[in-house]
Amino acid sequence: MKLSMLSAAIVALGITVTPALSQDMKMKGHQGHQGMAMDKSASTKAFEAANTKMHKDMMVPYTGKTDVDFVRSMIPHHQGAIDMAKIQLQYGKDPAIRKLAEEVITAQEAEIKMMQDWLAKNGG
Protein backbone atom coordinates (compact mmCIF):
# COMPACT_ATOMS: atom_id res chain seq x y z
CA MET A 1 0.00 0.00 0.00
CA LYS A 2 2.90 2.38 0.67
CA LEU A 3 4.03 1.99 -2.93
CA SER A 4 0.57 3.00 -4.22
CA MET A 5 0.71 6.13 -2.07
CA LEU A 6 4.22 6.83 -3.35
CA SER A 7 3.03 6.31 -6.92
CA ALA A 8 0.15 8.70 -6.37
CA ALA A 9 2.50 11.29 -4.88
CA ILE A 10 4.90 10.98 -7.81
CA VAL A 11 2.04 11.30 -10.29
CA ALA A 12 0.67 14.36 -8.48
CA LEU A 13 4.10 15.97 -8.36
CA GLY A 14 4.66 15.31 -12.06
CA ILE A 15 1.30 16.75 -13.01
CA THR A 16 1.98 19.84 -10.90
CA VAL A 17 5.63 20.48 -11.72
CA THR A 18 5.84 19.63 -15.43
CA PRO A 19 3.60 22.45 -16.73
CA ALA A 20 5.38 24.95 -14.49
CA LEU A 21 8.81 23.90 -15.73
CA SER A 22 7.64 23.93 -19.32
CA GLN A 23 6.21 27.43 -18.94
CA ASP A 24 9.40 28.62 -17.21
CA MET A 25 11.54 27.31 -20.07
CA LYS A 26 9.32 29.00 -22.66
CA MET A 27 9.62 32.28 -20.80
CA LYS A 28 13.41 31.97 -20.88
CA GLY A 29 13.42 31.49 -24.63
CA HIS A 30 13.71 27.70 -24.69
CA GLN A 31 11.36 25.54 -26.67
CA GLY A 32 10.92 22.96 -23.91
CA HIS A 33 13.21 20.04 -23.12
CA GLN A 34 12.47 18.35 -26.41
CA GLY A 35 13.48 21.42 -28.40
CA MET A 36 16.74 22.16 -26.60
CA ALA A 37 19.91 21.81 -28.63
CA MET A 38 21.93 18.92 -27.27
CA ASP A 39 23.19 15.53 -28.20
CA LYS A 40 20.41 13.06 -27.58
CA SER A 41 21.30 9.70 -26.16
CA ALA A 42 19.27 6.62 -26.96
CA SER A 43 17.61 6.86 -23.56
CA THR A 44 16.69 10.52 -24.12
CA LYS A 45 15.09 9.64 -27.44
CA ALA A 46 13.23 6.76 -25.81
CA PHE A 47 11.99 8.96 -22.95
CA GLU A 48 10.82 11.62 -25.40
CA ALA A 49 8.94 9.03 -27.46
CA ALA A 50 7.32 7.52 -24.36
CA ASN A 51 6.34 10.96 -23.08
CA THR A 52 4.84 11.98 -26.43
CA LYS A 53 2.85 8.74 -26.66
CA MET A 54 1.59 9.06 -23.09
CA HIS A 55 0.35 12.62 -23.59
CA LYS A 56 -1.32 11.72 -26.89
CA ASP A 57 -3.03 8.69 -25.33
CA MET A 58 -4.22 10.76 -22.37
CA MET A 59 -6.28 12.94 -24.71
CA VAL A 60 -9.46 10.93 -24.20
CA PRO A 61 -12.87 12.27 -25.14
CA TYR A 62 -14.49 13.36 -21.89
CA THR A 63 -17.90 12.05 -20.93
CA GLY A 64 -18.76 14.44 -18.12
CA LYS A 65 -18.62 11.47 -15.73
CA THR A 66 -15.75 12.44 -13.44
CA ASP A 67 -14.88 8.93 -12.28
CA VAL A 68 -14.89 7.49 -15.80
CA ASP A 69 -12.92 10.41 -17.26
CA PHE A 70 -10.33 10.18 -14.47
CA VAL A 71 -9.82 6.44 -14.89
CA ARG A 72 -9.71 6.60 -18.69
CA SER A 73 -7.06 9.34 -18.49
CA MET A 74 -5.03 7.63 -15.79
CA ILE A 75 -4.62 4.32 -17.62
CA PRO A 76 -2.34 5.82 -20.31
CA HIS A 77 -0.64 7.93 -17.66
CA HIS A 78 0.22 4.79 -15.70
CA GLN A 79 1.27 3.05 -18.93
CA GLY A 80 3.62 5.96 -19.55
CA ALA A 81 5.19 5.36 -16.15
CA ILE A 82 5.65 1.69 -17.06
CA ASP A 83 7.20 2.61 -20.40
CA MET A 84 9.62 5.04 -18.73
CA ALA A 85 10.53 2.47 -16.07
CA LYS A 86 11.34 -0.02 -18.83
CA ILE A 87 13.63 2.56 -20.41
CA GLN A 88 15.34 2.98 -17.05
CA LEU A 89 15.86 -0.79 -16.85
CA GLN A 90 17.23 -0.84 -20.39
CA TYR A 91 19.72 2.00 -19.97
CA GLY A 92 20.04 2.78 -16.25
CA LYS A 93 22.83 1.55 -14.03
CA ASP A 94 22.05 2.63 -10.45
CA PRO A 95 20.81 -0.43 -8.50
CA ALA A 96 18.45 1.59 -6.29
CA ILE A 97 16.81 3.31 -9.25
CA ARG A 98 16.58 0.04 -11.17
CA LYS A 99 14.79 -1.46 -8.15
CA LEU A 100 12.45 1.55 -8.07
CA ALA A 101 11.73 1.08 -11.79
CA GLU A 102 10.82 -2.56 -11.17
CA GLU A 103 8.51 -1.53 -8.33
CA VAL A 104 6.89 1.14 -10.51
CA ILE A 105 6.17 -1.46 -13.19
CA THR A 106 4.62 -3.87 -10.70
CA ALA A 107 2.50 -1.21 -8.99
CA GLN A 108 1.34 0.51 -12.16
CA GLU A 109 0.42 -2.75 -13.90
CA ALA A 110 -1.73 -3.71 -10.90
CA GLU A 111 -3.39 -0.30 -10.85
CA ILE A 112 -4.06 -0.42 -14.62
CA LYS A 113 -5.70 -3.83 -14.18
CA MET A 114 -7.87 -2.47 -11.36
CA MET A 115 -8.90 0.53 -13.46
CA GLN A 116 -9.70 -1.63 -16.50
CA ASP A 117 -11.82 -3.91 -14.34
CA TRP A 118 -13.58 -0.88 -12.83
CA LEU A 119 -14.31 0.54 -16.28
CA ALA A 120 -15.71 -2.81 -17.44
CA LYS A 121 -18.11 -2.82 -14.48
CA ASN A 122 -19.01 0.85 -14.62
CA GLY A 123 -19.68 1.47 -18.26
CA GLY A 124 -16.41 3.09 -19.21
PDB file of C-alpha atoms in Angstrom:
ATOM      1  CA  MET A   1       0.000   0.000   0.000  1.00  0.00           C
ATOM      2  CA  LYS A   2       2.902   2.381   0.673  1.00  0.00           C
ATOM      3  CA  LEU A   3       4.029   1.990  -2.933  1.00  0.00           C
ATOM      4  CA  SER A   4       0.574   3.003  -4.215  1.00  0.00           C
ATOM      5  CA  MET A   5       0.707   6.129  -2.069  1.00  0.00           C
ATOM      6  CA  LEU A   6       4.220   6.831  -3.348  1.00  0.00           C
ATOM      7  CA  SER A   7       3.030   6.310  -6.917  1.00  0.00           C
ATOM      8  CA  ALA A   8       0.152   8.703  -6.365  1.00  0.00           C
ATOM      9  CA  ALA A   9       2.500  11.292  -4.879  1.00  0.00           C
ATOM     10  CA  ILE A  10       4.904  10.981  -7.806  1.00  0.00           C
ATOM     11  CA  VAL A  11       2.037  11.304 -10.294  1.00  0.00           C
ATOM     12  CA  ALA A  12       0.672  14.361  -8.480  1.00  0.00           C
ATOM     13  CA  LEU A  13       4.099  15.973  -8.363  1.00  0.00           C
ATOM     14  CA  GLY A  14       4.665  15.310 -12.064  1.00  0.00           C
ATOM     15  CA  ILE A  15       1.296  16.746 -13.010  1.00  0.00           C
ATOM     16  CA  THR A  16       1.975  19.839 -10.898  1.00  0.00           C
ATOM     17  CA  VAL A  17       5.627  20.481 -11.725  1.00  0.00           C
ATOM     18  CA  THR A  18       5.845  19.631 -15.431  1.00  0.00           C
ATOM     19  CA  PRO A  19       3.603  22.449 -16.725  1.00  0.00           C
ATOM     20  CA  ALA A  20       5.384  24.951 -14.495  1.00  0.00           C
ATOM     21  CA  LEU A  21       8.808  23.898 -15.730  1.00  0.00           C
ATOM     22  CA  SER A  22       7.640  23.929 -19.318  1.00  0.00           C
ATOM     23  CA  GLN A  23       6.212  27.430 -18.938  1.00  0.00           C
ATOM     24  CA  ASP A  24       9.400  28.618 -17.208  1.00  0.00           C
ATOM     25  CA  MET A  25      11.543  27.305 -20.067  1.00  0.00           C
ATOM     26  CA  LYS A  26       9.319  29.003 -22.659  1.00  0.00           C
ATOM     27  CA  MET A  27       9.618  32.281 -20.804  1.00  0.00           C
ATOM     28  CA  LYS A  28      13.408  31.972 -20.877  1.00  0.00           C
ATOM     29  CA  GLY A  29      13.416  31.491 -24.634  1.00  0.00           C
ATOM     30  CA  HIS A  30      13.708  27.703 -24.695  1.00  0.00           C
ATOM     31  CA  GLN A  31      11.359  25.538 -26.674  1.00  0.00           C
ATOM     32  CA  GLY A  32      10.915  22.956 -23.913  1.00  0.00           C
ATOM     33  CA  HIS A  33      13.208  20.044 -23.125  1.00  0.00           C
ATOM     34  CA  GLN A  34      12.472  18.346 -26.414  1.00  0.00           C
ATOM     35  CA  GLY A  35      13.475  21.422 -28.400  1.00  0.00           C
ATOM     36  CA  MET A  36      16.735  22.160 -26.601  1.00  0.00           C
ATOM     37  CA  ALA A  37      19.908  21.810 -28.625  1.00  0.00           C
ATOM     38  CA  MET A  38      21.925  18.916 -27.266  1.00  0.00           C
ATOM     39  CA  ASP A  39      23.191  15.533 -28.197  1.00  0.00           C
ATOM     40  CA  LYS A  40      20.414  13.062 -27.581  1.00  0.00           C
ATOM     41  CA  SER A  41      21.303   9.701 -26.158  1.00  0.00           C
ATOM     42  CA  ALA A  42      19.274   6.620 -26.964  1.00  0.00           C
ATOM     43  CA  SER A  43      17.607   6.859 -23.562  1.00  0.00           C
ATOM     44  CA  THR A  44      16.691  10.518 -24.120  1.00  0.00           C
ATOM     45  CA  LYS A  45      15.088   9.643 -27.444  1.00  0.00           C
ATOM     46  CA  ALA A  46      13.231   6.756 -25.805  1.00  0.00           C
ATOM     47  CA  PHE A  47      11.985   8.965 -22.945  1.00  0.00           C
ATOM     48  CA  GLU A  48      10.822  11.624 -25.402  1.00  0.00           C
ATOM     49  CA  ALA A  49       8.936   9.034 -27.463  1.00  0.00           C
ATOM     50  CA  ALA A  50       7.322   7.518 -24.363  1.00  0.00           C
ATOM     51  CA  ASN A  51       6.337  10.961 -23.082  1.00  0.00           C
ATOM     52  CA  THR A  52       4.843  11.982 -26.427  1.00  0.00           C
ATOM     53  CA  LYS A  53       2.847   8.744 -26.660  1.00  0.00           C
ATOM     54  CA  MET A  54       1.588   9.064 -23.087  1.00  0.00           C
ATOM     55  CA  HIS A  55       0.350  12.621 -23.595  1.00  0.00           C
ATOM     56  CA  LYS A  56      -1.325  11.722 -26.889  1.00  0.00           C
ATOM     57  CA  ASP A  57      -3.025   8.686 -25.332  1.00  0.00           C
ATOM     58  CA  MET A  58      -4.222  10.757 -22.370  1.00  0.00           C
ATOM     59  CA  MET A  59      -6.278  12.941 -24.705  1.00  0.00           C
ATOM     60  CA  VAL A  60      -9.455  10.932 -24.196  1.00  0.00           C
ATOM     61  CA  PRO A  61     -12.868  12.272 -25.138  1.00  0.00           C
ATOM     62  CA  TYR A  62     -14.488  13.361 -21.887  1.00  0.00           C
ATOM     63  CA  THR A  63     -17.905  12.045 -20.926  1.00  0.00           C
ATOM     64  CA  GLY A  64     -18.762  14.440 -18.122  1.00  0.00           C
ATOM     65  CA  LYS A  65     -18.616  11.471 -15.728  1.00  0.00           C
ATOM     66  CA  THR A  66     -15.750  12.445 -13.441  1.00  0.00           C
ATOM     67  CA  ASP A  67     -14.885   8.934 -12.279  1.00  0.00           C
ATOM     68  CA  VAL A  68     -14.889   7.495 -15.802  1.00  0.00           C
ATOM     69  CA  ASP A  69     -12.922  10.407 -17.256  1.00  0.00           C
ATOM     70  CA  PHE A  70     -10.326  10.181 -14.470  1.00  0.00           C
ATOM     71  CA  VAL A  71      -9.818   6.443 -14.891  1.00  0.00           C
ATOM     72  CA  ARG A  72      -9.710   6.605 -18.694  1.00  0.00           C
ATOM     73  CA  SER A  73      -7.064   9.343 -18.490  1.00  0.00           C
ATOM     74  CA  MET A  74      -5.033   7.634 -15.788  1.00  0.00           C
ATOM     75  CA  ILE A  75      -4.616   4.323 -17.619  1.00  0.00           C
ATOM     76  CA  PRO A  76      -2.341   5.817 -20.313  1.00  0.00           C
ATOM     77  CA  HIS A  77      -0.643   7.932 -17.659  1.00  0.00           C
ATOM     78  CA  HIS A  78       0.222   4.786 -15.704  1.00  0.00           C
ATOM     79  CA  GLN A  79       1.270   3.052 -18.925  1.00  0.00           C
ATOM     80  CA  GLY A  80       3.621   5.964 -19.555  1.00  0.00           C
ATOM     81  CA  ALA A  81       5.194   5.361 -16.153  1.00  0.00           C
ATOM     82  CA  ILE A  82       5.654   1.692 -17.061  1.00  0.00           C
ATOM     83  CA  ASP A  83       7.197   2.610 -20.398  1.00  0.00           C
ATOM     84  CA  MET A  84       9.620   5.039 -18.726  1.00  0.00           C
ATOM     85  CA  ALA A  85      10.530   2.470 -16.069  1.00  0.00           C
ATOM     86  CA  LYS A  86      11.343  -0.023 -18.830  1.00  0.00           C
ATOM     87  CA  ILE A  87      13.628   2.557 -20.412  1.00  0.00           C
ATOM     88  CA  GLN A  88      15.339   2.976 -17.048  1.00  0.00           C
ATOM     89  CA  LEU A  89      15.862  -0.789 -16.853  1.00  0.00           C
ATOM     90  CA  GLN A  90      17.234  -0.843 -20.390  1.00  0.00           C
ATOM     91  CA  TYR A  91      19.723   1.997 -19.967  1.00  0.00           C
ATOM     92  CA  GLY A  92      20.039   2.777 -16.249  1.00  0.00           C
ATOM     93  CA  LYS A  93      22.826   1.551 -14.032  1.00  0.00           C
ATOM     94  CA  ASP A  94      22.055   2.626 -10.450  1.00  0.00           C
ATOM     95  CA  PRO A  95      20.809  -0.427  -8.496  1.00  0.00           C
ATOM     96  CA  ALA A  96      18.449   1.588  -6.285  1.00  0.00           C
ATOM     97  CA  ILE A  97      16.807   3.315  -9.251  1.00  0.00           C
ATOM     98  CA  ARG A  98      16.584   0.036 -11.168  1.00  0.00           C
ATOM     99  CA  LYS A  99      14.787  -1.458  -8.154  1.00  0.00           C
ATOM    100  CA  LEU A 100      12.454   1.547  -8.066  1.00  0.00           C
ATOM    101  CA  ALA A 101      11.727   1.081 -11.792  1.00  0.00           C
ATOM    102  CA  GLU A 102      10.824  -2.564 -11.174  1.00  0.00           C
ATOM    103  CA  GLU A 103       8.513  -1.529  -8.327  1.00  0.00           C
ATOM    104  CA  VAL A 104       6.894   1.137 -10.505  1.00  0.00           C
ATOM    105  CA  ILE A 105       6.168  -1.457 -13.193  1.00  0.00           C
ATOM    106  CA  THR A 106       4.619  -3.872 -10.696  1.00  0.00           C
ATOM    107  CA  ALA A 107       2.497  -1.214  -8.988  1.00  0.00           C
ATOM    108  CA  GLN A 108       1.341   0.515 -12.165  1.00  0.00           C
ATOM    109  CA  GLU A 109       0.424  -2.754 -13.901  1.00  0.00           C
ATOM    110  CA  ALA A 110      -1.730  -3.708 -10.896  1.00  0.00           C
ATOM    111  CA  GLU A 111      -3.395  -0.304 -10.854  1.00  0.00           C
ATOM    112  CA  ILE A 112      -4.064  -0.416 -14.616  1.00  0.00           C
ATOM    113  CA  LYS A 113      -5.696  -3.827 -14.182  1.00  0.00           C
ATOM    114  CA  MET A 114      -7.873  -2.468 -11.365  1.00  0.00           C
ATOM    115  CA  MET A 115      -8.905   0.531 -13.456  1.00  0.00           C
ATOM    116  CA  GLN A 116      -9.697  -1.627 -16.502  1.00  0.00           C
ATOM    117  CA  ASP A 117     -11.824  -3.908 -14.335  1.00  0.00           C
ATOM    118  CA  TRP A 118     -13.579  -0.879 -12.826  1.00  0.00           C
ATOM    119  CA  LEU A 119     -14.313   0.537 -16.280  1.00  0.00           C
ATOM    120  CA  ALA A 120     -15.715  -2.807 -17.438  1.00  0.00           C
ATOM    121  CA  LYS A 121     -18.107  -2.825 -14.483  1.00  0.00           C
ATOM    122  CA  ASN A 122     -19.007   0.846 -14.619  1.00  0.00           C
ATOM    123  CA  GLY A 123     -19.675   1.473 -18.262  1.00  0.00           C
ATOM    124  CA  GLY A 124     -16.407   3.091 -19.214  1.00  0.00           C
TER     125      GLY A 124
END
